Tab-separated table of C-alpha atoms in Angstrom:
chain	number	residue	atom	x	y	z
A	1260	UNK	CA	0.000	0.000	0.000
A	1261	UNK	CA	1.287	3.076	-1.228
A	1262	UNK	CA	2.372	5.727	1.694
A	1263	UNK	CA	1.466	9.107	1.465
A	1264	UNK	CA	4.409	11.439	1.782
A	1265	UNK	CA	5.336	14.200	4.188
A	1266	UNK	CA	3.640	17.482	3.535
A	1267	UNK	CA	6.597	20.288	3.360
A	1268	UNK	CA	5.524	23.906	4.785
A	1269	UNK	CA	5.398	26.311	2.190
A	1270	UNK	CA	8.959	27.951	2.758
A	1271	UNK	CA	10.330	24.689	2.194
A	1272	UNK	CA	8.019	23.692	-0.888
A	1273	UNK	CA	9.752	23.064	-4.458
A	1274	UNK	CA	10.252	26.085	-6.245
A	1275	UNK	CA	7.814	24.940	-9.053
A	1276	UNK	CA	4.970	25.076	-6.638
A	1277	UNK	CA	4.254	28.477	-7.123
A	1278	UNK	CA	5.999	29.673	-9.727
A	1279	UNK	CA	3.370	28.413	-12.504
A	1280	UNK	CA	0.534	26.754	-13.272
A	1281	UNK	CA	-2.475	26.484	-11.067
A	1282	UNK	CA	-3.263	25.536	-7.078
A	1283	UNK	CA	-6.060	24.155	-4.896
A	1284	UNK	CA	-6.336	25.122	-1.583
A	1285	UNK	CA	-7.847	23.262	0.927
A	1286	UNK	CA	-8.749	22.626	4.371
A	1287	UNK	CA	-6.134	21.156	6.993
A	1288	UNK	CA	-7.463	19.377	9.333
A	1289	UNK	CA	-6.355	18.509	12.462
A	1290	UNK	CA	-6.686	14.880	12.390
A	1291	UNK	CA	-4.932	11.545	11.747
A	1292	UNK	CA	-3.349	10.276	8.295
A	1293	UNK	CA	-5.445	7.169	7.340
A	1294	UNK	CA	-4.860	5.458	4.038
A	1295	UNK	CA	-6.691	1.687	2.419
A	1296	UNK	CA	-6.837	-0.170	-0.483
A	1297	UNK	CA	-9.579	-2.466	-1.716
A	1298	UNK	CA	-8.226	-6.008	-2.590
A	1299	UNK	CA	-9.196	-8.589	-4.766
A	1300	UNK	CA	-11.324	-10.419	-2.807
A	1301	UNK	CA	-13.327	-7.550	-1.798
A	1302	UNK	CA	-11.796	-6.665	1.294
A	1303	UNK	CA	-10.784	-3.051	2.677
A	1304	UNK	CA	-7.442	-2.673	3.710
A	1305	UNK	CA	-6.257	0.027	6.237
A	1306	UNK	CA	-3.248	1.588	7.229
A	1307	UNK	CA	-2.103	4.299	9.308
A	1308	UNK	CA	1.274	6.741	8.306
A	1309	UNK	CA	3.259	4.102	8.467
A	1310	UNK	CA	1.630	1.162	9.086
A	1311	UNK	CA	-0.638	-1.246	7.254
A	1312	UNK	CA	-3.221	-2.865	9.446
A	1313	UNK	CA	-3.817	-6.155	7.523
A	1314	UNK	CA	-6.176	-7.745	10.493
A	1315	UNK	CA	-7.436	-5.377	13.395
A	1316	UNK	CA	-7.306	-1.575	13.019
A	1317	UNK	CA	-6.557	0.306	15.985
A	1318	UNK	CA	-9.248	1.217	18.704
A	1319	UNK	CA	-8.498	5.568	17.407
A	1320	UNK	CA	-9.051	4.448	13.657
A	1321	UNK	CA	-11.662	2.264	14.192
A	1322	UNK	CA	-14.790	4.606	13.719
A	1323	UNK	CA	-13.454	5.990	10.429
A	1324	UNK	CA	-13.163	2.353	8.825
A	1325	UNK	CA	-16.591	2.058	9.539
A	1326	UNK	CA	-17.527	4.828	8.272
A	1327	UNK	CA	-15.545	3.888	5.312
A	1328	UNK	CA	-16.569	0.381	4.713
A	1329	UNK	CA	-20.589	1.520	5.548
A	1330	UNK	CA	-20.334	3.757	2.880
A	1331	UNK	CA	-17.438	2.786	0.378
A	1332	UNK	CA	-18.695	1.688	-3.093
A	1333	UNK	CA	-16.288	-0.713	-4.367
A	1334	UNK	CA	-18.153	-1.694	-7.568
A	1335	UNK	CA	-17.733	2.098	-8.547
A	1336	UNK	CA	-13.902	1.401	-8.208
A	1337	UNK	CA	-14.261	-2.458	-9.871
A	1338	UNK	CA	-15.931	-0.579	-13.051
A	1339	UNK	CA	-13.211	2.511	-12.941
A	1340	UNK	CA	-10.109	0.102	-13.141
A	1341	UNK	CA	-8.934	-3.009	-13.613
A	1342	UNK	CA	-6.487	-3.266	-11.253
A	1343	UNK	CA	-7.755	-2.223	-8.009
A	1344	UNK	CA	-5.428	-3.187	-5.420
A	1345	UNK	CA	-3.087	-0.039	-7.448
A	1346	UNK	CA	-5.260	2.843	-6.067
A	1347	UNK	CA	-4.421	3.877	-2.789
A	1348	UNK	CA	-7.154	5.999	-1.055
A	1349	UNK	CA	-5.909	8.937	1.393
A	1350	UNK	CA	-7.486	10.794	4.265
A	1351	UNK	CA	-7.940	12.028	7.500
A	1352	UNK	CA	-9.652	10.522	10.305
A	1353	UNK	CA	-11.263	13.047	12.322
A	1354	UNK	CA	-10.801	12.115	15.928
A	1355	UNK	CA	-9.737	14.626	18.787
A	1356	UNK	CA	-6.300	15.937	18.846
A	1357	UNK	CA	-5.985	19.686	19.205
A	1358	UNK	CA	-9.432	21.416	17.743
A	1359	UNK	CA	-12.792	20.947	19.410
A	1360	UNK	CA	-14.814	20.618	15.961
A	1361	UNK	CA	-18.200	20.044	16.228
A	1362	UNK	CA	-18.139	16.269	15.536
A	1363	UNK	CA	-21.788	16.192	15.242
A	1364	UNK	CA	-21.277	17.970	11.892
A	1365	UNK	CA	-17.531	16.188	11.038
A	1366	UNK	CA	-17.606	12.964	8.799
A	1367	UNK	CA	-15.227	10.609	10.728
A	1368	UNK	CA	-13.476	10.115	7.377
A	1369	UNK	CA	-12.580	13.069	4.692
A	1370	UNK	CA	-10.505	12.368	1.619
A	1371	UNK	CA	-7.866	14.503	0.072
A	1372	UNK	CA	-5.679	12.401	-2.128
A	1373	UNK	CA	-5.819	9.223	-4.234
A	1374	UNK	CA	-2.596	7.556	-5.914
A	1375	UNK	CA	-2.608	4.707	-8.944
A	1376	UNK	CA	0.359	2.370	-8.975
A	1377	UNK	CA	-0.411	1.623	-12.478
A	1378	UNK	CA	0.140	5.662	-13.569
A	1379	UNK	CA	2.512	6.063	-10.810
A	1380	UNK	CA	1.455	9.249	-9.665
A	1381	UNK	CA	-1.428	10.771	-8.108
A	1382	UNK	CA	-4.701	12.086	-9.033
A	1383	UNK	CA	-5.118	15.784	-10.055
A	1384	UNK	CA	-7.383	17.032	-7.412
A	1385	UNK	CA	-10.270	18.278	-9.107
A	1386	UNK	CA	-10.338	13.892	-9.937
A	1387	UNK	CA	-10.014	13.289	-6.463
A	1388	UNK	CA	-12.908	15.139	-5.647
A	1389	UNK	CA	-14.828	13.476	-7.957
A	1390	UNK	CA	-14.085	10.039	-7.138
A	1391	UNK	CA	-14.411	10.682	-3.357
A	1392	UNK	CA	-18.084	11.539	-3.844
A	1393	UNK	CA	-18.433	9.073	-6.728
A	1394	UNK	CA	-17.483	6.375	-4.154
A	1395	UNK	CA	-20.141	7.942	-1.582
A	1396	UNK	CA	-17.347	9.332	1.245
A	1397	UNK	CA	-16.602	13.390	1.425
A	1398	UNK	CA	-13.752	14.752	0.743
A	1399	UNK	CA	-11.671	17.757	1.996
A	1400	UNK	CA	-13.538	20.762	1.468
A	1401	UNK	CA	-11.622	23.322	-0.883
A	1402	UNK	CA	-11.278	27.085	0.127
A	1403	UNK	CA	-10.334	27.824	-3.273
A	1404	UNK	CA	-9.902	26.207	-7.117
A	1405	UNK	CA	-7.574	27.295	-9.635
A	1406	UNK	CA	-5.463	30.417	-8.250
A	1407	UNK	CA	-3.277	31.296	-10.470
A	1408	UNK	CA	0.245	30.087	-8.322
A	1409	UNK	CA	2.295	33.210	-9.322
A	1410	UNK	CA	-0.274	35.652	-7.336
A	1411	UNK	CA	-0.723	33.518	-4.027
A	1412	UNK	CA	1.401	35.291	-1.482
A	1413	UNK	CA	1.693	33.337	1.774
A	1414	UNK	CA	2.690	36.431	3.722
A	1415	UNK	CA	-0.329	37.824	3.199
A	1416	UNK	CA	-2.739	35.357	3.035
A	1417	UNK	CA	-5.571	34.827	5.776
A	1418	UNK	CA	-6.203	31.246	7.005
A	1419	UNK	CA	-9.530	31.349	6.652
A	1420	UNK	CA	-12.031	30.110	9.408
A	1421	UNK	CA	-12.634	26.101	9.200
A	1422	UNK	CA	-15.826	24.502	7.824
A	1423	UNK	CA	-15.641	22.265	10.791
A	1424	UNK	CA	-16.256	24.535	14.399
A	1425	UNK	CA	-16.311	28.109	15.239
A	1426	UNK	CA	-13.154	29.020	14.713
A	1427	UNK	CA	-9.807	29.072	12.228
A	1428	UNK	CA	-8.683	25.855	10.317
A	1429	UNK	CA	-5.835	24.239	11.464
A	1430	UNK	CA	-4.098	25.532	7.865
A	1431	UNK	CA	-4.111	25.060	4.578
A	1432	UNK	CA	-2.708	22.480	2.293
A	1433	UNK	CA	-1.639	23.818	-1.330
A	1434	UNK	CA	-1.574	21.232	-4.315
A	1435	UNK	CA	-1.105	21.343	-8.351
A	1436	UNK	CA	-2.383	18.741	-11.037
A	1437	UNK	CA	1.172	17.324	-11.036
A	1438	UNK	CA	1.318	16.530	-7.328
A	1439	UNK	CA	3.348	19.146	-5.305
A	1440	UNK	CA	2.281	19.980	-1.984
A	1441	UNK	CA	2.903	22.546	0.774
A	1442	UNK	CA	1.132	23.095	3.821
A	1443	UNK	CA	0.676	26.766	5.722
A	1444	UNK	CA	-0.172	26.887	9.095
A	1445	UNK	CA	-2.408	29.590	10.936
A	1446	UNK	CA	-0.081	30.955	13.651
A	1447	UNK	CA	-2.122	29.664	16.441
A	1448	UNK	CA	-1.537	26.128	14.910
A	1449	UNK	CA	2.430	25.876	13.688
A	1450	UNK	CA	4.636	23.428	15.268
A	1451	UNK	CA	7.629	26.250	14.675
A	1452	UNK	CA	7.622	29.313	16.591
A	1453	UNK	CA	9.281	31.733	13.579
A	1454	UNK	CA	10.339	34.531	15.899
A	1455	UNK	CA	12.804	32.621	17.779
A	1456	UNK	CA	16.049	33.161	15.640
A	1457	UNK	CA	17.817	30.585	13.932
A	1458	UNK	CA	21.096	31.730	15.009
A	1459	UNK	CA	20.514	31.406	18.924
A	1460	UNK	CA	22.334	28.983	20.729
A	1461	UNK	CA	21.001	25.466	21.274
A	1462	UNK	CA	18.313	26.117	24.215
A	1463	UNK	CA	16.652	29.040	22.186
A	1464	UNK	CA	16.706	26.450	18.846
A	1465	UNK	CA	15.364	23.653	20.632
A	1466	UNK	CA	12.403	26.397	21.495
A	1467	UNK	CA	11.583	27.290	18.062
A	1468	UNK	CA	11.152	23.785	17.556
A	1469	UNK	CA	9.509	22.322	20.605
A	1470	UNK	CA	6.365	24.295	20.731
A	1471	UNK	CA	3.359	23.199	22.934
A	1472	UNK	CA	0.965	22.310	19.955
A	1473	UNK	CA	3.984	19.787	18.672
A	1474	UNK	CA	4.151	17.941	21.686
A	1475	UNK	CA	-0.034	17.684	22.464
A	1476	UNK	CA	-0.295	16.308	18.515
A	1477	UNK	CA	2.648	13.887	19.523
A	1478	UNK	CA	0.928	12.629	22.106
A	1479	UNK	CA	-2.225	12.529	20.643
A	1480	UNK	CA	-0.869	10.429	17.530
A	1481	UNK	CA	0.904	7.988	20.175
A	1482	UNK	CA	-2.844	7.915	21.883
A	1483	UNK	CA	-3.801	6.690	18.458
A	1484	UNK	CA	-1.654	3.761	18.355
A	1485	UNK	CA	-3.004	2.563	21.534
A	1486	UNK	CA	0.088	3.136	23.808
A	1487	UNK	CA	0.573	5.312	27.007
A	1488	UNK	CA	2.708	9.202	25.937
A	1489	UNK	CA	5.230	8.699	28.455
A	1490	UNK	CA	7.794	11.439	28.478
A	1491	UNK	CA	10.894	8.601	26.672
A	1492	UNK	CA	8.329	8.280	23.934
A	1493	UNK	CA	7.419	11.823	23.412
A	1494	UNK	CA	10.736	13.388	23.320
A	1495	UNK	CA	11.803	10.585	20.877
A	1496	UNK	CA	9.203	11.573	18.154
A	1497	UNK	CA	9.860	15.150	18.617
A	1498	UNK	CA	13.252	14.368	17.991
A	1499	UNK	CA	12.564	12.545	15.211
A	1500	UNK	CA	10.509	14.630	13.711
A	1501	UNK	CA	12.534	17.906	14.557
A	1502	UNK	CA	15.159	15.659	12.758
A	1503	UNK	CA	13.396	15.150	9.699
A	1504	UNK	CA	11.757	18.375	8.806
A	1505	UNK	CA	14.026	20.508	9.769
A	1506	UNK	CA	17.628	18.651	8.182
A	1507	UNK	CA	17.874	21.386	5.988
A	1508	UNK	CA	17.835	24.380	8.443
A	1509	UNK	CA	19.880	22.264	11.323
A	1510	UNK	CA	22.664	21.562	9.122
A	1511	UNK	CA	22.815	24.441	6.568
A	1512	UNK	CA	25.897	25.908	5.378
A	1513	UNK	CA	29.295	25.179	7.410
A	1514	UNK	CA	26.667	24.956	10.365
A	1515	UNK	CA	28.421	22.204	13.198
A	1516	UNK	CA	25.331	20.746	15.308
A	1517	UNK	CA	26.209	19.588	18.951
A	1518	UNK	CA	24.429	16.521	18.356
A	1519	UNK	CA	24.524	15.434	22.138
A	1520	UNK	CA	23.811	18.555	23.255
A	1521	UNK	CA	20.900	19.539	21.217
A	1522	UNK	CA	19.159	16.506	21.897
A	1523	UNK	CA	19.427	17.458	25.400
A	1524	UNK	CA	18.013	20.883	24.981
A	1525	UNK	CA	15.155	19.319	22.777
A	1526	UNK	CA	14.710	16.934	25.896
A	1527	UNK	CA	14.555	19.503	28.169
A	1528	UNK	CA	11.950	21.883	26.014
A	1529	UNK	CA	9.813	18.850	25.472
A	1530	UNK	CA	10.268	18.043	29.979
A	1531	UNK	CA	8.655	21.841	29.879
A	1532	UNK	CA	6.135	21.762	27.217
A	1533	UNK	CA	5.270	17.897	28.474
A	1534	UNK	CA	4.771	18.925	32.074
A	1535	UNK	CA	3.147	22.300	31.837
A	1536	UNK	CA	1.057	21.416	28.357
C-alpha cells in the first residue's frame, strides 16, 4: 500500500509550486493520516502513516473504517479500473487531537488524495474530488480552485475560518495537477515558533522547535496507536521529527550541530512543554 508522503511547509516547498501553473487550496485538518486499499477479494485494507493494518485496526481508527466500509462503493472502483489493489485511497480521520470541531457535523473520514500504482502518480485534485463523492465518502472541502500560483502570497494570506467549528482551520494544504504539496499553518496552529532566531544557541533552537501544539499532537498520535505518551516516547518523536523536517535548516551551510547537546536541549523543552502542556 502506497504511503502518502510528508507534507513540506510552504517555505520549504519546491520552487515549481508556485511559480506556474495552477493551485487548490484546501482545508487542513487537524486529524490523523489514514490510508486503504480495496483487494481482490473484496476486502478493505487500512493503514495508518506508516503502518498497514492487515487484520485489526486500531481502537483511534476504528470509527473511520466504519464509516468507510458503511459507505465505500467498491463496484464504482471495480468498473473505474482493472487493477484495483493499485489505487491507494488517502485521508484524514477526524478524531480529537488539538481542535474541538463540532463532531456532530464532522464525517469521521474526509478524503484529500488518491494515488494509482499503475500511472505512478497521483490524481489531479479536481479527480479526487470526484471520485471521493463518486465512491459515496466526502472529501476535503476546498477554500479555493484554480489560483493562479504566481499571485498567491503566503505572507499575506488569511487562514480562513474552518468549515468544521467556530473558529480558524488548522491551515491550509496547497496542491497542483502534477502533485506538489505545501502546507501553511495559521499561527495559532504551527509546530515552529518563527520569531525565535535561527542563530541562537542550542536552548533558544530547541524552542523554536519544541512548541506546545507539537508535543499535544505527539501525544495525541501515540494515543492513536493505543500506547501510554510517556515522556521517553514523546521526546523521541519530537526528535525525530525535529530531525526530519528541519535537516535542511539544522545543518545548513558550514553549520556544526552539537548533536549530544541539542538533543538534550530538545529533551529539556519537550520536559517543559510535556509537564506544563
Amino acid at each position: 500500500m502506497y504511503q502518502f508522503p510528508s507534507i513540506p511547509r510552504i517555505e520549504d516547498a519546491p520552487p515549481d509550486l508556485l511559480s506556474g501553473g495552477h493551485l487548490w487550496i484546501q482545508e487542513k485538518v487537524d486529524g490523523a493520516n489514514l490510508r486503504f486499499e480495496l483487494r481482490e477479494s473484496g476486502r478493505l485494507v487500512f493503514g495508518g502513516r506508516s503502518r498497514v493494518y492487515e487484520e485489526d485496526v486500531p481502537g483511534p481508527y476504528r470509527h473511520a473504517a466504519r464509516h468507510v466500509r458503511e459507505r465505500f462503493d467498491s463496484e464504482a472502483v471495480r468498473a473505474a479500473t482493472e487493477t484495483v489493489e493499485a489505487i491507494t485511497f488517502f485521508g484524514e480521520a477526524t478524531h480529537r487531537h488539538t481542535i474541538d470541531y463540532d463532531f456532530d457535523r464532522l464525517p469521521s473520514f474526509l478524503g484529500f488524495d488518491i494515488y494509482s500504482a499503475t500511472k505512478e502518480r497521483f490524481l489531479p485534485p479536481d479527480a479526487v474530488e470526484r471520485a471521493f463523492e463518486r465512491l459515496g465518502l466526502e472529501p476535503v472541502n476546498t477554500f479555493a480552485k484554480e489560483v493562479r500560483a504566481v499571485d498567491f502570497d503566503p505572507a499575506s494570506y488569511a487562514i480562513p475560518r474552518s468549515r468544521w467549528y467556530d473558529g480558524p482551520a488548522e491551515g491550509v494544504v496547497l496542491r497542483n495537477k502534477t502533485g506538489t504539496r505545501a502546507k501553511l499553518l495559521h499561527p495559532e496552529y504551527r509546530e515552529v515558533d518563527e520569531t525565535t532566531p535561527l542563530n541562537g544557541d542550542l536552548e533558544t533552537l530547541a524552542q523554536r522547535y519544541v512548541t506546545l501544539h507539537r508535543v499535544r499532537k505527539t501525544v495525541a498520535k501515540i494515543e492513536d496507536r493505543g500506547r501510554s505518551p510517556t515522556f521517553d516516547r514523546v521526546y523521541e518523536r519530537v526528535l525525530e521529527d525535529v530531525f526530519r523536517e528541519e535537516h535542511k535548516r539544522l545543518f545548513q551551510g558550514d553549520r556544526s550541530l552539537d548533536d549530544r547537546a541539542f538533543r538534550s536541549a530538545v529533551a529539556a523543552a519537550v520536559r517543559r512543554q510535556f509537564d506544563g502542556g
